[in-house]
Amino acid sequence: MRIGSILHGLGTGARAVLLGAVALGCATTSGKDERQVELHRAKVHYDVGVERMAQGRTALALRELKRAQELDPSDAWIPLALAEGYRRKGRLEQAEQHLMRALELRPDFQSARLNLAALYVQLKRYEDAIPHASALTEDPTFPAPWRALTNLGWAQLQLGRRKEARRHLELAVEYHDGYWPALLDLGILEAEEGNRLAALQLFERVLEREPGPLAEAEVHFRMAEIFVSLGQRDRAIQHLTAVRERRPSGTWGKRSADYLKLLR
């Protein structure tokens, strides 16, 4: 499963904000100025939280982001970041709740809608993913339509809507011919429809973009399956050996290792 976007649109300016906070903390405030101080503190906690997230320190990130939300419950960027933190922790129900909250605060929040569609794809709730992905594909202001199109195409493929899936995945590649998740999904579609050479060409294009060990393990495994079906056992072993040499964790690494044992 590919996810068109996760942690989309988050940025950090924590260092600059923290420098400002030192001077601000020395001032005496009252009345409406107190609210400005709270908003500033919320921004500091948010920026620190996003920075911790980028460092892979998710528990610390969540602590900062929850404090930010307490100080400023009206900022849609905070639940967006919280959702990503909970997703990384495997707490997907809470991730969904925070993305829904972000959209309640800002119905036109494209990053939240994209991440919600991606989360539903991850949860295999494909029918739920489709309206959110579709809304983005129909939004002329959305700057990365290939991401939404890939989520939409994958969801439709999993639901057996192959014609629609092909149309949206091909359009995603037309928008961005180097976007490997769309290339991979389109390759899977071609393989499932028996277009093995077309699938191999797409998988090669994915590998050229070096998407990372997990995605590459899946690609090599799928290519090995095709080469076995073509009677090219040695080529299949080459691809499975490539997976073993990189030793990726996860399902595709294990499946590749098991398949290699069967072929040898």
PDB file of C-alpha atoms in Angstrom:
ATOM      1  CA  MET A   1       0.000   0.000   0.000  1.00  0.00           C
ATOM      2  CA  ARG A   2       1.215   3.424  -0.918  1.00  0.00           C
ATOM      3  CA  ILE A   3       0.156   6.571   0.825  1.00  0.00           C
ATOM      4  CA  GLY A   4       0.059   9.719  -1.250  1.00  0.00           C
ATOM      5  CA  SER A   5       0.922  11.973   1.628  1.00  0.00           C
ATOM      6  CA  ILE A   6       1.553  11.800   5.336  1.00  0.00           C
ATOM      7  CA  LEU A   7       2.861  14.722   7.349  1.00  0.00           C
ATOM      8  CA  HIS A   8       1.942  16.969   4.429  1.00  0.00           C
ATOM      9  CA  GLY A   9       2.567  20.666   4.841  1.00  0.00           C
ATOM     10  CA  LEU A  10       4.149  20.760   8.297  1.00  0.00           C
ATOM     11  CA  GLY A  11       7.074  23.063   8.762  1.00  0.00           C
ATOM     12  CA  THR A  12       9.128  24.305  11.662  1.00  0.00           C
ATOM     13  CA  GLY A  13      10.476  27.631  12.677  1.00  0.00           C
ATOM     14  CA  ALA A  14      11.094  26.597  16.248  1.00  0.00           C
ATOM     15  CA  ARG A  15      14.563  28.097  16.578  1.00  0.00           C
ATOM     16  CA  ALA A  16      13.459  31.604  15.602  1.00  0.00           C
ATOM     17  CA  VAL A  17      10.310  31.425  17.710  1.00  0.00           C
ATOM     18  CA  LEU A  18      12.171  30.230  20.757  1.00  0.00           C
ATOM     19  CA  LEU A  19      14.600  33.135  20.485  1.00  0.00           C
ATOM     20  CA  GLY A  20      11.665  35.509  20.487  1.00  0.00           C
ATOM     21  CA  ALA A  21      10.100  33.792  23.466  1.00  0.00           C
ATOM     22  CA  VAL A  22      13.004  34.649  25.731  1.00  0.00           C
ATOM     23  CA  ALA A  23      12.490  38.377  25.398  1.00  0.00           C
ATOM     24  CA  LEU A  24       8.718  38.107  25.527  1.00  0.00           C
ATOM     25  CA  GLY A  25       8.816  36.166  28.764  1.00  0.00           C
ATOM     26  CA  CYS A  26      10.392  39.131  30.520  1.00  0.00           C
ATOM     27  CA  ALA A  27       7.490  41.452  29.837  1.00  0.00           C
ATOM     28  CA  THR A  28       4.528  42.085  32.082  1.00  0.00           C
ATOM     29  CA  THR A  29       1.235  41.586  30.281  1.00  0.00           C
ATOM     30  CA  SER A  30      -2.443  42.123  31.055  1.00  0.00           C
ATOM     31  CA  GLY A  31      -5.822  42.123  29.326  1.00  0.00           C
ATOM     32  CA  LYS A  32      -5.861  41.179  25.669  1.00  0.00           C
ATOM     33  CA  ASP A  33      -2.050  41.120  25.658  1.00  0.00           C
ATOM     34  CA  GLU A  34      -2.266  37.960  27.769  1.00  0.00           C
ATOM     35  CA  ARG A  35      -4.042  36.248  24.896  1.00  0.00           C
ATOM     36  CA  GLN A  36      -1.266  37.254  22.536  1.00  0.00           C
ATOM     37  CA  VAL A  37       1.249  35.768  24.950  1.00  0.00           C
ATOM     38  CA  GLU A  38      -0.742  32.520  25.041  1.00  0.00           C
ATOM     39  CA  LEU A  39      -0.877  32.389  21.254  1.00  0.00           C
ATOM     40  CA  HIS A  40       2.843  33.000  21.077  1.00  0.00           C
ATOM     41  CA  ARG A  41       3.484  30.229  23.596  1.00  0.00           C
ATOM     42  CA  ALA A  42       1.259  27.922  21.573  1.00  0.00           C
ATOM     43  CA  LYS A  43       3.336  28.676  18.489  1.00  0.00           C
ATOM     44  CA  VAL A  44       6.527  27.914  20.406  1.00  0.00           C
ATOM     45  CA  HIS A  45       5.174  24.550  21.582  1.00  0.00           C
ATOM     46  CA  TYR A  46       3.898  23.766  18.085  1.00  0.00           C
ATOM     47  CA  ASP A  47       7.227  24.531  16.428  1.00  0.00           C
ATOM     48  CA  VAL A  48       9.148  22.525  19.008  1.00  0.00           C
ATOM     49  CA  GLY A  49       6.699  19.663  18.557  1.00  0.00           C
ATOM     50  CA  VAL A  50       7.132  19.613  14.788  1.00  0.00           C
ATOM     51  CA  GLU A  51      10.900  19.755  15.191  1.00  0.00           C
ATOM     52  CA  ARG A  52      10.805  16.804  17.593  1.00  0.00           C
ATOM     53  CA  MET A  53       8.646  14.934  15.084  1.00  0.00           C
ATOM     54  CA  ALA A  54      11.222  15.515  12.358  1.00  0.00           C
ATOM     55  CA  GLN A  55      13.853  14.105  14.716  1.00  0.00           C
ATOM     56  CA  GLY A  56      11.775  10.958  15.251  1.00  0.00           C
ATOM     57  CA  ARG A  57      11.086  11.820  18.893  1.00  0.00           C
ATOM     58  CA  THR A  58       7.357  11.303  18.614  1.00  0.00           C
ATOM     59  CA  ALA A  59       6.474  11.046  22.311  1.00  0.00           C
ATOM     60  CA  LEU A  60       8.161  14.377  23.044  1.00  0.00           C
ATOM     61  CA  ALA A  61       6.494  15.865  19.973  1.00  0.00           C
ATOM     62  CA  LEU A  62       3.052  14.832  21.191  1.00  0.00           C
ATOM     63  CA  ARG A  63       3.666  16.387  24.578  1.00  0.00           C
ATOM     64  CA  GLU A  64       4.579  19.715  23.022  1.00  0.00           C
ATOM     65  CA  LEU A  65       1.703  19.613  20.556  1.00  0.00           C
ATOM     66  CA  LYS A  66      -0.881  18.815  23.223  1.00  0.00           C
ATOM     67  CA  ARG A  67       0.329  21.792  25.214  1.00  0.00           C
ATOM     68  CA  ALA A  68       0.047  23.930  22.084  1.00  0.00           C
ATOM     69  CA  GLN A  69      -3.542  22.790  21.595  1.00  0.00           C
ATOM     70  CA  GLU A  70      -4.411  23.641  25.178  1.00  0.00           C
ATOM     71  CA  LEU A  71      -3.146  27.170  24.616  1.00  0.00           C
ATOM     72  CA  ASP A  72      -4.684  27.605  21.182  1.00  0.00           C
ATOM     73  CA  PRO A  73      -7.517  25.167  20.357  1.00  0.00           C
ATOM     74  CA  SER A  74      -8.461  27.203  17.272  1.00  0.00           C
ATOM     75  CA  ASP A  75      -5.299  26.585  15.219  1.00  0.00           C
ATOM     76  CA  ALA A  76      -5.966  23.833  12.642  1.00  0.00           C
ATOM     77  CA  TRP A  77      -2.259  23.167  12.119  1.00  0.00           C
ATOM     78  CA  ILE A  78      -1.947  21.778  15.642  1.00  0.00           C
ATOM     79  CA  PRO A  79      -4.419  18.874  15.247  1.00  0.00           C
ATOM     80  CA  LEU A  80      -2.857  18.166  11.856  1.00  0.00           C
ATOM     81  CA  ALA A  81       0.502  17.665  13.554  1.00  0.00           C
ATOM     82  CA  LEU A  82      -1.063  15.719  16.416  1.00  0.00           C
ATOM     83  CA  ALA A  83      -2.675  13.379  13.906  1.00  0.00           C
ATOM     84  CA  GLU A  84       0.697  12.568  12.398  1.00  0.00           C
ATOM     85  CA  GLY A  85       2.165  11.913  15.828  1.00  0.00           C
ATOM     86  CA  TYR A  86      -0.622   9.519  16.745  1.00  0.00           C
ATOM     87  CA  ARG A  87      -0.365   7.830  13.348  1.00  0.00           C
ATOM     88  CA  ARG A  88       3.319   7.170  13.946  1.00  0.00           C
ATOM     89  CA  LYS A  89       2.431   5.674  17.322  1.00  0.00           C
ATOM     90  CA  GLY A  90      -0.112   3.383  15.677  1.00  0.00           C
ATOM     91  CA  ARG A  91      -3.018   5.129  17.391  1.00  0.00           C
ATOM     92  CA  LEU A  92      -4.962   5.549  14.193  1.00  0.00           C
ATOM     93  CA  GLU A  93      -8.352   6.275  15.722  1.00  0.00           C
ATOM     94  CA  GLN A  94      -6.920   9.296  17.491  1.00  0.00           C
ATOM     95  CA  ALA A  95      -5.137  10.332  14.303  1.00  0.00           C
ATOM     96  CA  GLU A  96      -8.479  10.298  12.502  1.00  0.00           C
ATOM     97  CA  GLN A  97     -10.141  12.342  15.246  1.00  0.00           C
ATOM     98  CA  HIS A  98      -7.500  15.039  15.045  1.00  0.00           C
ATOM     99  CA  LEU A  99      -7.690  15.238  11.262  1.00  0.00           C
ATOM    100  CA  MET A 100     -11.459  15.594  11.492  1.00  0.00           C
ATOM    101  CA  ARG A 101     -10.949  18.343  14.061  1.00  0.00           C
ATOM    102  CA  ALA A 102      -8.557  20.154  11.716  1.00  0.00           C
ATOM    103  CA  LEU A 103     -11.214  20.068   9.004  1.00  0.00           C
ATOM    104  CA  GLU A 104     -13.860  21.312  11.420  1.00  0.00           C
ATOM    105  CA  LEU A 105     -11.673  24.308  12.126  1.00  0.00           C
ATOM    106  CA  ARG A 106     -10.815  24.811   8.449  1.00  0.00           C
ATOM    107  CA  PRO A 107     -13.082  23.018   5.959  1.00  0.00           C
ATOM    108  CA  ASP A 108     -10.791  24.122   3.117  1.00  0.00           C
ATOM    109  CA  PHE A 109      -7.640  22.768   4.810  1.00  0.00           C
ATOM    110  CA  GLN A 110      -6.082  20.831   1.954  1.00  0.00           C
ATOM    111  CA  SER A 111      -3.264  19.266   3.971  1.00  0.00           C
ATOM    112  CA  ALA A 112      -5.700  17.818   6.503  1.00  0.00           C
ATOM    113  CA  ARG A 113      -7.974  16.454   3.774  1.00  0.00           C
ATOM    114  CA  LEU A 114      -5.040  14.869   1.952  1.00  0.00           C
ATOM    115  CA  ASN A 115      -3.747  13.241   5.115  1.00  0.00           C
ATOM    116  CA  LEU A 116      -7.224  12.009   6.039  1.00  0.00           C
ATOM    117  CA  ALA A 117      -7.590  10.339   2.634  1.00  0.00           C
ATOM    118  CA  ALA A 118      -4.134   8.795   3.095  1.00  0.00           C
ATOM    119  CA  LEU A 119      -5.059   7.560   6.571  1.00  0.00           C
ATOM    120  CA  TYR A 120      -8.213   5.902   5.255  1.00  0.00           C
ATOM    121  CA  VAL A 121      -6.103   4.188   2.587  1.00  0.00           C
ATOM    122  CA  GLN A 122      -3.777   2.963   5.329  1.00  0.00           C
ATOM    123  CA  LEU A 123      -6.809   1.667   7.248  1.00  0.00           C
ATOM    124  CA  LYS A 124      -8.165   0.052   4.051  1.00  0.00           C
ATOM    125  CA  ARG A 125     -11.295   2.161   4.408  1.00  0.00           C
ATOM    126  CA  TYR A 126     -11.284   2.850   0.696  1.00  0.00           C
ATOM    127  CA  GLU A 127     -14.848   4.104   0.388  1.00  0.00           C
ATOM    128  CA  ASP A 128     -14.112   6.698   3.066  1.00  0.00           C
ATOM    129  CA  ALA A 129     -10.906   7.763   1.304  1.00  0.00           C
ATOM    130  CA  ILE A 130     -12.541   8.409  -2.066  1.00  0.00           C
ATOM    131  CA  PRO A 131     -14.613  11.540  -1.313  1.00  0.00           C
ATOM    132  CA  HIS A 132     -11.688  13.297   0.369  1.00  0.00           C
ATOM    133  CA  ALA A 133      -9.253  12.431  -2.422  1.00  0.00           C
ATOM    134  CA  SER A 134     -11.855  13.365  -5.056  1.00  0.00           C
ATOM    135  CA  ALA A 135     -12.466  16.742  -3.442  1.00  0.00           C
ATOM    136  CA  LEU A 136      -8.783  17.562  -3.797  1.00  0.00           C
ATOM    137  CA  THR A 137      -8.576  16.400  -7.406  1.00  0.00           C
ATOM    138  CA  GLU A 138     -11.452  18.743  -8.218  1.00  0.00           C
ATOM    139  CA  ASP A 139      -9.868  21.688  -6.377  1.00  0.00           C
ATOM    140  CA  PRO A 140      -7.926  23.822  -8.894  1.00  0.00           C
ATOM    141  CA  THR A 141      -5.977  25.458  -6.064  1.00  0.00           C
ATOM    142  CA  PHE A 142      -4.521  22.193  -4.737  1.00  0.00           C
ATOM    143  CA  PRO A 143      -0.794  22.321  -5.558  1.00  0.00           C
ATOM    144  CA  ALA A 144      -0.061  18.572  -5.647  1.00  0.00           C
ATOM    145  CA  PRO A 145      -2.937  16.876  -7.507  1.00  0.00           C
ATOM    146  CA  TRP A 146      -0.815  13.778  -8.249  1.00  0.00           C
ATOM    147  CA  ARG A 147      -0.864  12.887  -4.550  1.00  0.00           C
ATOM    148  CA  ALA A 148      -4.644  12.960  -4.310  1.00  0.00           C
ATOM    149  CA  LEU A 149      -4.986  11.180  -7.656  1.00  0.00           C
ATOM    150  CA  THR A 150      -2.732   8.382  -6.427  1.00  0.00           C
ATOM    151  CA  ASN A 151      -4.778   7.917  -3.248  1.00  0.00           C
ATOM    152  CA  LEU A 152      -7.945   7.960  -5.312  1.00  0.00           C
ATOM    153  CA  GLY A 153      -6.627   5.520  -7.909  1.00  0.00           C
ATOM    154  CA  TRP A 154      -5.330   3.074  -5.310  1.00  0.00           C
ATOM    155  CA  ALA A 155      -8.619   3.115  -3.395  1.00  0.00           C
ATOM    156  CA  GLN A 156     -10.545   2.476  -6.607  1.00  0.00           C
ATOM    157  CA  LEU A 157      -8.178  -0.336  -7.587  1.00  0.00           C
ATOM    158  CA  GLN A 158      -8.728  -2.047  -4.245  1.00  0.00           C
ATOM    159  CA  LEU A 159     -12.481  -1.759  -4.771  1.00  0.00           C
ATOM    160  CA  GLY A 160     -12.247  -3.357  -8.201  1.00  0.00           C
ATOM    161  CA  ARG A 161     -12.942  -0.151 -10.123  1.00  0.00           C
ATOM    162  CA  ARG A 162     -10.092  -0.738 -12.543  1.00  0.00           C
ATOM    163  CA  LYS A 163     -11.122   1.611 -15.325  1.00  0.00           C
ATOM    164  CA  GLU A 164     -11.432   4.565 -12.940  1.00  0.00           C
ATOM    165  CA  ALA A 165      -8.245   3.568 -11.153  1.00  0.00           C
ATOM    166  CA  ARG A 166      -6.288   3.495 -14.396  1.00  0.00           C
ATOM    167  CA  ARG A 167      -7.590   6.888 -15.451  1.00  0.00           C
ATOM    168  CA  HIS A 168      -6.608   8.537 -12.179  1.00  0.00           C
ATOM    169  CA  LEU A 169      -3.226   6.834 -11.850  1.00  0.00           C
ATOM    170  CA  GLU A 170      -2.281   7.701 -15.417  1.00  0.00           C
ATOM    171  CA  LEU A 171      -3.332  11.285 -14.773  1.00  0.00           C
ATOM    172  CA  ALA A 172      -1.164  11.336 -11.637  1.00  0.00           C
ATOM    173  CA  VAL A 173       1.837  10.247 -13.728  1.00  0.00           C
ATOM    174  CA  GLU A 174       0.956  12.844 -16.341  1.00  0.00           C
ATOM    175  CA  TYR A 175       1.076  15.534 -13.668  1.00  0.00           C
ATOM    176  CA  HIS A 176       4.312  14.194 -12.146  1.00  0.00           C
ATOM    177  CA  ASP A 177       6.131  11.490 -14.092  1.00  0.00           C
ATOM    178  CA  GLY A 178       8.622  10.987 -11.285  1.00  0.00           C
ATOM    179  CA  TYR A 179       6.101  10.326  -8.522  1.00  0.00           C
ATOM    180  CA  TRP A 180       6.961   6.753  -7.650  1.00  0.00           C
ATOM    181  CA  PRO A 181       3.816   5.800  -5.661  1.00  0.00           C
ATOM    182  CA  ALA A 182       1.696   6.438  -8.760  1.00  0.00           C
ATOM    183  CA  LEU A 183       4.163   4.514 -10.949  1.00  0.00           C
ATOM    184  CA  LEU A 184       4.107   1.595  -8.526  1.00  0.00           C
ATOM    185  CA  ASP A 185       0.321   1.473  -8.289  1.00  0.00           C
ATOM    186  CA  LEU A 186       0.007   1.676 -12.057  1.00  0.00           C
ATOM    187  CA  GLY A 187       2.544  -1.144 -12.367  1.00  0.00           C
ATOM    188  CA  ILE A 188       0.484  -3.274 -10.004  1.00  0.00           C
ATOM    189  CA  LEU A 189      -2.609  -2.579 -12.098  1.00  0.00           C
ATOM    190  CA  GLU A 190      -0.781  -3.566 -15.289  1.00  0.00           C
ATOM    191  CA  ALA A 191       0.488  -6.775 -13.674  1.00  0.00           C
ATOM    192  CA  GLU A 192      -2.972  -7.712 -12.426  1.00  0.00           C
ATOM    193  CA  GLU A 193      -4.364  -7.209 -15.921  1.00  0.00           C
ATOM    194  CA  GLY A 194      -1.691  -9.424 -17.455  1.00  0.00           C
ATOM    195  CA  ASN A 195       0.338  -6.630 -19.044  1.00  0.00           C
ATOM    196  CA  ARG A 196       3.576  -7.978 -17.660  1.00  0.00           C
ATOM    197  CA  LEU A 197       6.074  -6.088 -19.804  1.00  0.00           C
ATOM    198  CA  ALA A 198       4.317  -2.786 -19.165  1.00  0.00           C
ATOM    199  CA  ALA A 199       4.361  -3.573 -15.448  1.00  0.00           C
ATOM    200  CA  LEU A 200       8.096  -4.338 -15.519  1.00  0.00           C
ATOM    201  CA  GLN A 201       8.820  -1.036 -17.240  1.00  0.00           C
ATOM    202  CA  LEU A 202       6.888   0.854 -14.564  1.00  0.00           C
ATOM    203  CA  PHE A 203       8.602  -1.036 -11.759  1.00  0.00           C
ATOM    204  CA  GLU A 204      12.000  -0.203 -13.277  1.00  0.00           C
ATOM    205  CA  ARG A 205      11.040   3.464 -13.233  1.00  0.00           C
ATOM    206  CA  VAL A 206      10.190   3.161  -9.550  1.00  0.00           C
ATOM    207  CA  LEU A 207      13.594   1.644  -8.752  1.00  0.00           C
ATOM    208  CA  GLU A 208      15.351   4.416 -10.684  1.00  0.00           C
ATOM    209  CA  ARG A 209      13.892   6.883  -8.185  1.00  0.00           C
ATOM    210  CA  GLU A 210      15.319   5.009  -5.179  1.00  0.00           C
ATOM    211  CA  PRO A 211      12.158   5.224  -3.047  1.00  0.00           C
ATOM    212  CA  GLY A 212      13.717   3.490  -0.047  1.00  0.00           C
ATOM    213  CA  PRO A 213      14.256  -0.104   1.123  1.00  0.00           C
ATOM    214  CA  LEU A 214      10.642  -0.971   1.931  1.00  0.00           C
ATOM    215  CA  ALA A 215       9.205   0.210  -1.374  1.00  0.00           C
ATOM    216  CA  GLU A 216      12.137  -1.282  -3.272  1.00  0.00           C
ATOM    217  CA  ALA A 217      11.565  -4.636  -1.546  1.00  0.00           C
ATOM    218  CA  GLU A 218       7.981  -4.656  -2.775  1.00  0.00           C
ATOM    219  CA  VAL A 219       9.037  -3.736  -6.304  1.00  0.00           C
ATOM    220  CA  HIS A 220      11.714  -6.438  -6.464  1.00  0.00           C
ATOM    221  CA  PHE A 221       9.243  -9.013  -5.138  1.00  0.00           C
ATOM    222  CA  ARG A 222       6.623  -8.093  -7.716  1.00  0.00           C
ATOM    223  CA  MET A 223       9.204  -8.149 -10.495  1.00  0.00           C
ATOM    224  CA  ALA A 224      10.361 -11.581  -9.354  1.00  0.00           C
ATOM    225  CA  GLU A 225       6.788 -12.863  -9.574  1.00  0.00           C
ATOM    226  CA  ILE A 226       6.551 -11.621 -13.152  1.00  0.00           C
ATOM    227  CA  PHE A 227       9.866 -13.163 -14.172  1.00  0.00           C
ATOM    228  CA  VAL A 228       8.794 -16.503 -12.691  1.00  0.00           C
ATOM    229  CA  SER A 229       5.604 -16.308 -14.752  1.00  0.00           C
ATOM    230  CA  LEU A 230       7.762 -15.613 -17.823  1.00  0.00           C
ATOM    231  CA  GLY A 231       9.921 -18.648 -17.079  1.00  0.00           C
ATOM    232  CA  GLN A 232      12.955 -16.507 -16.226  1.00  0.00           C
ATOM    233  CA  ARG A 233      13.867 -18.021 -12.878  1.00  0.00           C
ATOM    234  CA  ASP A 234      17.388 -16.565 -12.781  1.00  0.00           C
ATOM    235  CA  ARG A 235      16.080 -13.035 -13.264  1.00  0.00           C
ATOM    236  CA  ALA A 236      13.609 -13.606 -10.457  1.00  0.00           C
ATOM    237  CA  ILE A 237      16.387 -14.791  -8.133  1.00  0.00           C
ATOM    238  CA  GLN A 238      18.408 -11.661  -8.951  1.00  0.00           C
ATOM    239  CA  HIS A 239      15.597  -9.416  -7.785  1.00  0.00           C
ATOM    240  CA  LEU A 240      14.932 -11.386  -4.610  1.00  0.00           C
ATOM    241  CA  THR A 241      18.644 -11.441  -3.826  1.00  0.00           C
ATOM    242  CA  ALA A 242      18.701  -7.659  -4.142  1.00  0.00           C
ATOM    243  CA  VAL A 243      16.072  -7.511  -1.419  1.00  0.00           C
ATOM    244  CA  ARG A 244      17.998  -9.860   0.842  1.00  0.00           C
ATOM    245  CA  GLU A 245      21.194  -7.834   0.476  1.00  0.00           C
ATOM    246  CA  ARG A 246      19.466  -4.680   1.684  1.00  0.00           C
ATOM    247  CA  ARG A 247      17.684  -6.595   4.450  1.00  0.00           C
ATOM    248  CA  PRO A 248      14.602  -4.399   4.819  1.00  0.00           C
ATOM    249  CA  SER A 249      12.268  -5.035   7.708  1.00  0.00           C
ATOM    250  CA  GLY A 250       8.577  -5.636   7.204  1.00  0.00           C
ATOM    251  CA  THR A 251       6.331  -7.890   5.193  1.00  0.00           C
ATOM    252  CA  TRP A 252       7.971  -7.493   1.785  1.00  0.00           C
ATOM    253  CA  GLY A 253      11.412  -8.324   3.075  1.00  0.00           C
ATOM    254  CA  LYS A 254      10.119 -11.510   4.692  1.00  0.00           C
ATOM    255  CA  ARG A 255       8.059 -12.493   1.657  1.00  0.00           C
ATOM    256  CA  SER A 256      11.060 -11.961  -0.587  1.00  0.00           C
ATOM    257  CA  ALA A 257      13.283 -14.124   1.640  1.00  0.00           C
ATOM    258  CA  ASP A 258      10.689 -16.909   1.730  1.00  0.00           C
ATOM    259  CA  TYR A 259      10.201 -16.760  -2.048  1.00  0.00           C
ATOM    260  CA  LEU A 260      13.947 -16.905  -2.620  1.00  0.00           C
ATOM    261  CA  LYS A 261      14.131 -20.132  -0.593  1.00  0.00           C
ATOM    262  CA  LEU A 262      11.445 -21.684  -2.771  1.00  0.00           C
ATOM    263  CA  LEU A 263      13.266 -20.829  -5.982  1.00  0.00           C
ATOM    264  CA  ARG A 264      16.647 -22.131  -4.918  1.00  0.00           C
TER     265      ARG A 264
END
